[in-house]
Amino acid sequence: MRIHKEGIPTIAITTVLVALLSYLSNQWMPSDWVLLTYIINTVLVVFLLFIISFFRIPNRTFHYSEHEIVSPADGKVVVIEEVFDEEYFHEKRLQISVFMSPANVHVNRYPMDGEVIYSKYHPGKYLVAWDPKSSTDNERHSIVVKNNKAVILVKQIAGALARRIVNYAEVGKNVQQNQELGFIKFGSRVDLLLPLDAKPAVKIGDHVKNGISVLAAYGA
């Protein structure tokens, strides 16, 4: 396991604040308030460990397949349905959405090989990530990847807590399945818009892992 580069500034600031608060509690608390001091320090350490764990990147053996869409995110499948895409395709697409809780790994990866042909950041609201309107109203970053079998759209969506989307996509660049796409901080969602003939390999409620779990088959 390693720590994602996007987490280093946050972890550094949190460590300093935790150390300062711990020092102040030890200095200012009356000597007979030992239990309260212990509780405060324990809460601070647990909070720091949570922040560190949020930016973790576990060691994984990735799944590669030219006929399968691999999950771009860790989390829970919350949507599998046909939708009309108004941003790029202007036609019906199969949407599969993965909700990431604050406890999930939050690095995002490309679900298939291809060329990035579209990348756009959209400022917006911060509705809870499971709200259907979050797909179109929230802060988000959309990218489209194309290969000789399919064209798909991947949408990183900020949630009520996640207010910073990091996206590494560059239009014109060729990318590989499971290559890092970006990162979303503190709870969020990723939508995939797939061809209508894609065959889902998951159901609503399934828990998936980025780079490992197959969401759908296509182009076979």
PDB file of C-alpha atoms in Angstrom:
ATOM      1  CA  MET A   1       0.000   0.000   0.000  1.00  0.00           C
ATOM      2  CA  ARG A   2       1.073   3.570  -0.646  1.00  0.00           C
ATOM      3  CA  ILE A   3      -0.326   7.054  -0.162  1.00  0.00           C
ATOM      4  CA  HIS A   4      -1.645   8.959  -3.166  1.00  0.00           C
ATOM      5  CA  LYS A   5       0.235  12.139  -4.057  1.00  0.00           C
ATOM      6  CA  GLU A   6      -2.993  14.160  -3.839  1.00  0.00           C
ATOM      7  CA  GLY A   7      -3.161  13.373  -0.128  1.00  0.00           C
ATOM      8  CA  ILE A   8       0.288  14.561   0.929  1.00  0.00           C
ATOM      9  CA  PRO A   9      -0.651  18.250   1.535  1.00  0.00           C
ATOM     10  CA  THR A  10      -3.864  17.307   3.370  1.00  0.00           C
ATOM     11  CA  ILE A  11      -2.105  14.712   5.523  1.00  0.00           C
ATOM     12  CA  ALA A  12       0.722  17.133   6.347  1.00  0.00           C
ATOM     13  CA  ILE A  13      -1.681  19.893   7.431  1.00  0.00           C
ATOM     14  CA  THR A  14      -3.820  17.446   9.416  1.00  0.00           C
ATOM     15  CA  THR A  15      -0.752  16.042  11.193  1.00  0.00           C
ATOM     16  CA  VAL A  16       0.353  19.519  12.271  1.00  0.00           C
ATOM     17  CA  LEU A  17      -3.140  20.410  13.517  1.00  0.00           C
ATOM     18  CA  VAL A  18      -3.512  17.121  15.407  1.00  0.00           C
ATOM     19  CA  ALA A  19      -0.105  17.560  17.029  1.00  0.00           C
ATOM     20  CA  LEU A  20      -0.947  21.147  18.027  1.00  0.00           C
ATOM     21  CA  LEU A  21      -4.353  20.239  19.469  1.00  0.00           C
ATOM     22  CA  SER A  22      -2.862  17.296  21.346  1.00  0.00           C
ATOM     23  CA  TYR A  23      -0.146  19.517  22.805  1.00  0.00           C
ATOM     24  CA  LEU A  24      -2.666  22.165  23.880  1.00  0.00           C
ATOM     25  CA  SER A  25      -4.967  19.599  25.485  1.00  0.00           C
ATOM     26  CA  ASN A  26      -2.054  18.143  27.439  1.00  0.00           C
ATOM     27  CA  GLN A  27      -0.916  21.585  28.571  1.00  0.00           C
ATOM     28  CA  TRP A  28      -4.245  23.181  29.428  1.00  0.00           C
ATOM     29  CA  MET A  29      -6.254  20.317  30.858  1.00  0.00           C
ATOM     30  CA  PRO A  30      -6.255  20.120  34.685  1.00  0.00           C
ATOM     31  CA  SER A  31      -4.091  17.280  35.972  1.00  0.00           C
ATOM     32  CA  ASP A  32      -7.112  15.430  37.367  1.00  0.00           C
ATOM     33  CA  TRP A  33      -8.804  15.360  33.939  1.00  0.00           C
ATOM     34  CA  VAL A  34      -6.590  12.554  32.689  1.00  0.00           C
ATOM     35  CA  LEU A  35      -9.441  10.536  31.199  1.00  0.00           C
ATOM     36  CA  LEU A  36     -10.744  13.469  29.143  1.00  0.00           C
ATOM     37  CA  THR A  37      -7.234  14.216  27.882  1.00  0.00           C
ATOM     38  CA  TYR A  38      -6.842  10.577  26.891  1.00  0.00           C
ATOM     39  CA  ILE A  39     -10.172  10.614  25.026  1.00  0.00           C
ATOM     40  CA  ILE A  40      -9.275  13.813  23.156  1.00  0.00           C
ATOM     41  CA  ASN A  41      -5.897  12.443  22.089  1.00  0.00           C
ATOM     42  CA  THR A  42      -7.451   9.153  21.006  1.00  0.00           C
ATOM     43  CA  VAL A  43     -10.057  10.944  18.876  1.00  0.00           C
ATOM     44  CA  LEU A  44      -7.336  13.066  17.274  1.00  0.00           C
ATOM     45  CA  VAL A  45      -5.226  10.025  16.401  1.00  0.00           C
ATOM     46  CA  VAL A  46      -8.232   8.156  14.974  1.00  0.00           C
ATOM     47  CA  PHE A  47      -9.112  11.203  12.870  1.00  0.00           C
ATOM     48  CA  LEU A  48      -5.552  11.400  11.517  1.00  0.00           C
ATOM     49  CA  LEU A  49      -5.552   7.685  10.679  1.00  0.00           C
ATOM     50  CA  PHE A  50      -8.871   8.124   8.857  1.00  0.00           C
ATOM     51  CA  ILE A  51      -7.445  10.957   6.746  1.00  0.00           C
ATOM     52  CA  ILE A  52      -4.386   8.861   5.914  1.00  0.00           C
ATOM     53  CA  SER A  53      -6.510   5.828   5.010  1.00  0.00           C
ATOM     54  CA  PHE A  54      -8.672   7.939   2.709  1.00  0.00           C
ATOM     55  CA  PHE A  55      -5.682   8.569   0.429  1.00  0.00           C
ATOM     56  CA  ARG A  56      -4.458   4.975   0.455  1.00  0.00           C
ATOM     57  CA  ILE A  57      -3.736   3.062  -2.729  1.00  0.00           C
ATOM     58  CA  PRO A  58      -3.789  -0.662  -1.931  1.00  0.00           C
ATOM     59  CA  ASN A  59      -1.632  -3.114  -3.851  1.00  0.00           C
ATOM     60  CA  ARG A  60      -3.795  -4.854  -6.449  1.00  0.00           C
ATOM     61  CA  THR A  61      -3.506  -7.219  -9.373  1.00  0.00           C
ATOM     62  CA  PHE A  62      -5.533  -5.460 -12.059  1.00  0.00           C
ATOM     63  CA  HIS A  63      -7.959  -7.147 -14.444  1.00  0.00           C
ATOM     64  CA  TYR A  64      -7.344  -6.438 -18.136  1.00  0.00           C
ATOM     65  CA  SER A  65      -9.714  -7.286 -20.994  1.00  0.00           C
ATOM     66  CA  GLU A  66     -10.367  -5.693 -24.374  1.00  0.00           C
ATOM     67  CA  HIS A  67     -14.014  -6.772 -24.225  1.00  0.00           C
ATOM     68  CA  GLU A  68     -14.841  -5.746 -20.650  1.00  0.00           C
ATOM     69  CA  ILE A  69     -15.404  -2.462 -18.825  1.00  0.00           C
ATOM     70  CA  VAL A  70     -13.533  -2.507 -15.520  1.00  0.00           C
ATOM     71  CA  SER A  71     -14.810  -0.419 -12.621  1.00  0.00           C
ATOM     72  CA  PRO A  72     -13.149   3.014 -12.475  1.00  0.00           C
ATOM     73  CA  ALA A  73     -13.907   3.342  -8.753  1.00  0.00           C
ATOM     74  CA  ASP A  74     -14.328   1.499  -5.482  1.00  0.00           C
ATOM     75  CA  GLY A  75     -17.829   1.609  -4.064  1.00  0.00           C
ATOM     76  CA  LYS A  76     -21.401   0.448  -4.479  1.00  0.00           C
ATOM     77  CA  VAL A  77     -23.350   0.168  -7.736  1.00  0.00           C
ATOM     78  CA  VAL A  78     -26.338   2.493  -7.350  1.00  0.00           C
ATOM     79  CA  VAL A  79     -27.617   2.951 -10.924  1.00  0.00           C
ATOM     80  CA  ILE A  80     -28.010   0.644 -13.932  1.00  0.00           C
ATOM     81  CA  GLU A  81     -30.418   2.172 -16.440  1.00  0.00           C
ATOM     82  CA  GLU A  82     -30.877   3.663 -19.879  1.00  0.00           C
ATOM     83  CA  VAL A  83     -30.574   7.452 -19.935  1.00  0.00           C
ATOM     84  CA  PHE A  84     -30.512  10.154 -22.591  1.00  0.00           C
ATOM     85  CA  ASP A  85     -27.130  11.888 -22.587  1.00  0.00           C
ATOM     86  CA  GLU A  86     -27.385  15.607 -23.318  1.00  0.00           C
ATOM     87  CA  GLU A  87     -23.718  16.477 -22.840  1.00  0.00           C
ATOM     88  CA  TYR A  88     -21.876  14.580 -25.554  1.00  0.00           C
ATOM     89  CA  PHE A  89     -23.659  11.707 -27.307  1.00  0.00           C
ATOM     90  CA  HIS A  90     -27.147  13.256 -27.576  1.00  0.00           C
ATOM     91  CA  GLU A  91     -28.622   9.780 -27.617  1.00  0.00           C
ATOM     92  CA  LYS A  92     -29.579   7.011 -25.216  1.00  0.00           C
ATOM     93  CA  ARG A  93     -26.808   5.287 -23.277  1.00  0.00           C
ATOM     94  CA  LEU A  94     -26.518   2.605 -20.616  1.00  0.00           C
ATOM     95  CA  GLN A  95     -25.568   4.318 -17.358  1.00  0.00           C
ATOM     96  CA  ILE A  96     -23.784   2.449 -14.570  1.00  0.00           C
ATOM     97  CA  SER A  97     -22.995   4.521 -11.479  1.00  0.00           C
ATOM     98  CA  VAL A  98     -20.708   3.710  -8.548  1.00  0.00           C
ATOM     99  CA  PHE A  99     -21.125   5.582  -5.254  1.00  0.00           C
ATOM    100  CA  MET A 100     -17.966   6.034  -3.170  1.00  0.00           C
ATOM    101  CA  SER A 101     -18.348   6.520   0.574  1.00  0.00           C
ATOM    102  CA  PRO A 102     -15.638   8.365   2.549  1.00  0.00           C
ATOM    103  CA  ALA A 103     -14.286   4.958   3.629  1.00  0.00           C
ATOM    104  CA  ASN A 104     -13.646   3.770   0.056  1.00  0.00           C
ATOM    105  CA  VAL A 105     -10.439   4.077  -1.945  1.00  0.00           C
ATOM    106  CA  HIS A 106     -10.924   7.252  -4.001  1.00  0.00           C
ATOM    107  CA  VAL A 107      -8.466   6.965  -6.855  1.00  0.00           C
ATOM    108  CA  ASN A 108     -10.226   6.640 -10.239  1.00  0.00           C
ATOM    109  CA  ARG A 109      -8.972   4.578 -13.184  1.00  0.00           C
ATOM    110  CA  TYR A 110      -9.724   4.257 -16.899  1.00  0.00           C
ATOM    111  CA  PRO A 111     -12.264   1.480 -17.489  1.00  0.00           C
ATOM    112  CA  MET A 112     -10.889   0.576 -20.940  1.00  0.00           C
ATOM    113  CA  ASP A 113      -8.047   1.280 -23.376  1.00  0.00           C
ATOM    114  CA  GLY A 114      -8.469   4.060 -25.906  1.00  0.00           C
ATOM    115  CA  GLU A 115      -7.920   7.685 -26.868  1.00  0.00           C
ATOM    116  CA  VAL A 116      -9.254  10.590 -24.825  1.00  0.00           C
ATOM    117  CA  ILE A 117     -11.339  12.596 -27.309  1.00  0.00           C
ATOM    118  CA  TYR A 118     -13.222  14.871 -24.879  1.00  0.00           C
ATOM    119  CA  SER A 119     -12.520  16.347 -21.456  1.00  0.00           C
ATOM    120  CA  LYS A 120     -14.582  19.034 -19.745  1.00  0.00           C
ATOM    121  CA  TYR A 121     -14.908  20.366 -16.203  1.00  0.00           C
ATOM    122  CA  HIS A 122     -18.350  21.580 -15.068  1.00  0.00           C
ATOM    123  CA  PRO A 123     -18.748  23.732 -11.945  1.00  0.00           C
ATOM    124  CA  GLY A 124     -21.947  23.016 -10.065  1.00  0.00           C
ATOM    125  CA  LYS A 125     -23.774  22.181  -6.872  1.00  0.00           C
ATOM    126  CA  TYR A 126     -22.857  19.742  -4.096  1.00  0.00           C
ATOM    127  CA  LEU A 127     -25.935  17.570  -3.773  1.00  0.00           C
ATOM    128  CA  VAL A 128     -25.515  14.220  -2.041  1.00  0.00           C
ATOM    129  CA  ALA A 129     -23.938  11.820  -4.535  1.00  0.00           C
ATOM    130  CA  TRP A 130     -26.909   9.415  -4.542  1.00  0.00           C
ATOM    131  CA  ASP A 131     -29.322  12.155  -5.659  1.00  0.00           C
ATOM    132  CA  PRO A 132     -30.230  11.485  -9.338  1.00  0.00           C
ATOM    133  CA  LYS A 133     -29.757  15.199 -10.101  1.00  0.00           C
ATOM    134  CA  SER A 134     -26.116  15.018  -8.991  1.00  0.00           C
ATOM    135  CA  SER A 135     -25.214  13.613 -12.435  1.00  0.00           C
ATOM    136  CA  THR A 136     -26.225  16.851 -14.145  1.00  0.00           C
ATOM    137  CA  ASP A 137     -26.260  19.509 -11.412  1.00  0.00           C
ATOM    138  CA  ASN A 138     -23.159  18.812  -9.299  1.00  0.00           C
ATOM    139  CA  GLU A 139     -19.562  19.821  -9.864  1.00  0.00           C
ATOM    140  CA  ARG A 140     -18.208  17.193 -12.243  1.00  0.00           C
ATOM    141  CA  HIS A 141     -15.587  16.346 -14.839  1.00  0.00           C
ATOM    142  CA  SER A 142     -16.527  14.375 -17.943  1.00  0.00           C
ATOM    143  CA  ILE A 143     -14.168  12.571 -20.292  1.00  0.00           C
ATOM    144  CA  VAL A 144     -14.847  10.456 -23.367  1.00  0.00           C
ATOM    145  CA  VAL A 145     -12.619   7.527 -24.328  1.00  0.00           C
ATOM    146  CA  LYS A 146     -12.767   5.914 -27.769  1.00  0.00           C
ATOM    147  CA  ASN A 147     -11.309   2.716 -29.176  1.00  0.00           C
ATOM    148  CA  ASN A 148     -12.162   0.537 -32.182  1.00  0.00           C
ATOM    149  CA  LYS A 149     -14.924  -1.247 -30.266  1.00  0.00           C
ATOM    150  CA  ALA A 150     -16.716   1.440 -28.247  1.00  0.00           C
ATOM    151  CA  VAL A 151     -16.974   5.058 -27.165  1.00  0.00           C
ATOM    152  CA  ILE A 152     -17.724   5.648 -23.479  1.00  0.00           C
ATOM    153  CA  LEU A 153     -18.121   8.640 -21.187  1.00  0.00           C
ATOM    154  CA  VAL A 154     -16.709   8.652 -17.655  1.00  0.00           C
ATOM    155  CA  LYS A 155     -18.047  11.286 -15.287  1.00  0.00           C
ATOM    156  CA  GLN A 156     -16.419  12.126 -11.942  1.00  0.00           C
ATOM    157  CA  ILE A 157     -19.045  13.742  -9.711  1.00  0.00           C
ATOM    158  CA  ALA A 158     -18.464  15.697  -6.511  1.00  0.00           C
ATOM    159  CA  GLY A 159     -20.759  14.932  -3.581  1.00  0.00           C
ATOM    160  CA  ALA A 160     -21.811  16.825  -0.471  1.00  0.00           C
ATOM    161  CA  LEU A 161     -18.359  16.294   1.067  1.00  0.00           C
ATOM    162  CA  ALA A 162     -16.225  15.901  -2.040  1.00  0.00           C
ATOM    163  CA  ARG A 163     -15.490  19.388  -3.291  1.00  0.00           C
ATOM    164  CA  ARG A 164     -12.348  18.805  -5.223  1.00  0.00           C
ATOM    165  CA  ILE A 165     -12.107  16.717  -8.355  1.00  0.00           C
ATOM    166  CA  VAL A 166      -8.654  15.937  -9.729  1.00  0.00           C
ATOM    167  CA  ASN A 167      -8.548  14.798 -13.357  1.00  0.00           C
ATOM    168  CA  TYR A 168      -5.442  13.867 -15.348  1.00  0.00           C
ATOM    169  CA  ALA A 169      -7.084  13.423 -18.771  1.00  0.00           C
ATOM    170  CA  GLU A 170      -5.547  15.103 -21.826  1.00  0.00           C
ATOM    171  CA  VAL A 171      -7.430  15.178 -25.118  1.00  0.00           C
ATOM    172  CA  GLY A 172      -5.529  13.297 -27.812  1.00  0.00           C
ATOM    173  CA  LYS A 173      -3.665  11.048 -25.387  1.00  0.00           C
ATOM    174  CA  ASN A 174      -3.891   7.270 -25.573  1.00  0.00           C
ATOM    175  CA  VAL A 175      -4.665   5.681 -22.218  1.00  0.00           C
ATOM    176  CA  GLN A 176      -4.589   2.152 -20.874  1.00  0.00           C
ATOM    177  CA  GLN A 177      -7.218   0.273 -18.930  1.00  0.00           C
ATOM    178  CA  ASN A 178      -6.645   0.771 -15.164  1.00  0.00           C
ATOM    179  CA  GLN A 179      -4.293   3.740 -15.684  1.00  0.00           C
ATOM    180  CA  GLU A 180      -4.984   6.504 -13.161  1.00  0.00           C
ATOM    181  CA  LEU A 181      -7.690   8.861 -14.390  1.00  0.00           C
ATOM    182  CA  GLY A 182      -7.926  11.085 -11.338  1.00  0.00           C
ATOM    183  CA  PHE A 183      -9.016  11.398  -7.728  1.00  0.00           C
ATOM    184  CA  ILE A 184     -12.063  12.725  -5.876  1.00  0.00           C
ATOM    185  CA  LYS A 185     -11.763  13.805  -2.262  1.00  0.00           C
ATOM    186  CA  PHE A 186     -14.131  12.724   0.530  1.00  0.00           C
ATOM    187  CA  GLY A 187     -17.108  10.827  -0.845  1.00  0.00           C
ATOM    188  CA  SER A 188     -18.380  11.022  -4.395  1.00  0.00           C
ATOM    189  CA  ARG A 189     -19.665   9.139  -7.425  1.00  0.00           C
ATOM    190  CA  VAL A 190     -18.562   8.016 -10.879  1.00  0.00           C
ATOM    191  CA  ASP A 191     -21.006   7.581 -13.780  1.00  0.00           C
ATOM    192  CA  LEU A 192     -20.260   5.518 -16.867  1.00  0.00           C
ATOM    193  CA  LEU A 193     -22.246   6.015 -20.079  1.00  0.00           C
ATOM    194  CA  LEU A 194     -21.839   2.893 -22.206  1.00  0.00           C
ATOM    195  CA  PRO A 195     -23.247   1.732 -25.556  1.00  0.00           C
ATOM    196  CA  LEU A 196     -26.764   0.317 -25.255  1.00  0.00           C
ATOM    197  CA  ASP A 197     -25.551  -3.117 -26.377  1.00  0.00           C
ATOM    198  CA  ALA A 198     -23.123  -3.366 -23.453  1.00  0.00           C
ATOM    199  CA  LYS A 199     -24.051  -6.248 -21.161  1.00  0.00           C
ATOM    200  CA  PRO A 200     -23.973  -5.391 -17.426  1.00  0.00           C
ATOM    201  CA  ALA A 201     -21.968  -7.807 -15.278  1.00  0.00           C
ATOM    202  CA  VAL A 202     -23.161  -6.301 -11.983  1.00  0.00           C
ATOM    203  CA  LYS A 203     -26.451  -5.511 -10.292  1.00  0.00           C
ATOM    204  CA  ILE A 204     -27.577  -2.633  -8.081  1.00  0.00           C
ATOM    205  CA  GLY A 205     -26.155  -3.020  -4.596  1.00  0.00           C
ATOM    206  CA  ASP A 206     -22.993  -4.843  -5.676  1.00  0.00           C
ATOM    207  CA  HIS A 207     -19.738  -3.641  -4.136  1.00  0.00           C
ATOM    208  CA  VAL A 208     -16.961  -3.159  -6.690  1.00  0.00           C
ATOM    209  CA  LYS A 209     -13.249  -2.338  -6.714  1.00  0.00           C
ATOM    210  CA  ASN A 210     -11.395  -0.150  -9.191  1.00  0.00           C
ATOM    211  CA  GLY A 211      -9.161  -2.039 -11.565  1.00  0.00           C
ATOM    212  CA  ILE A 212     -10.603  -5.423 -10.555  1.00  0.00           C
ATOM    213  CA  SER A 213     -14.390  -5.639 -10.839  1.00  0.00           C
ATOM    214  CA  VAL A 214     -15.963  -6.015 -14.290  1.00  0.00           C
ATOM    215  CA  LEU A 215     -18.988  -3.750 -14.780  1.00  0.00           C
ATOM    216  CA  ALA A 216     -19.986  -4.757 -18.295  1.00  0.00           C
ATOM    217  CA  ALA A 217     -18.982  -6.619 -21.444  1.00  0.00           C
ATOM    218  CA  TYR A 218     -18.861  -4.865 -24.826  1.00  0.00           C
ATOM    219  CA  GLY A 219     -17.718  -5.240 -28.412  1.00  0.00           C
ATOM    220  CA  ALA A 220     -17.525  -9.028 -28.401  1.00  0.00           C
TER     221      ALA A 220
END
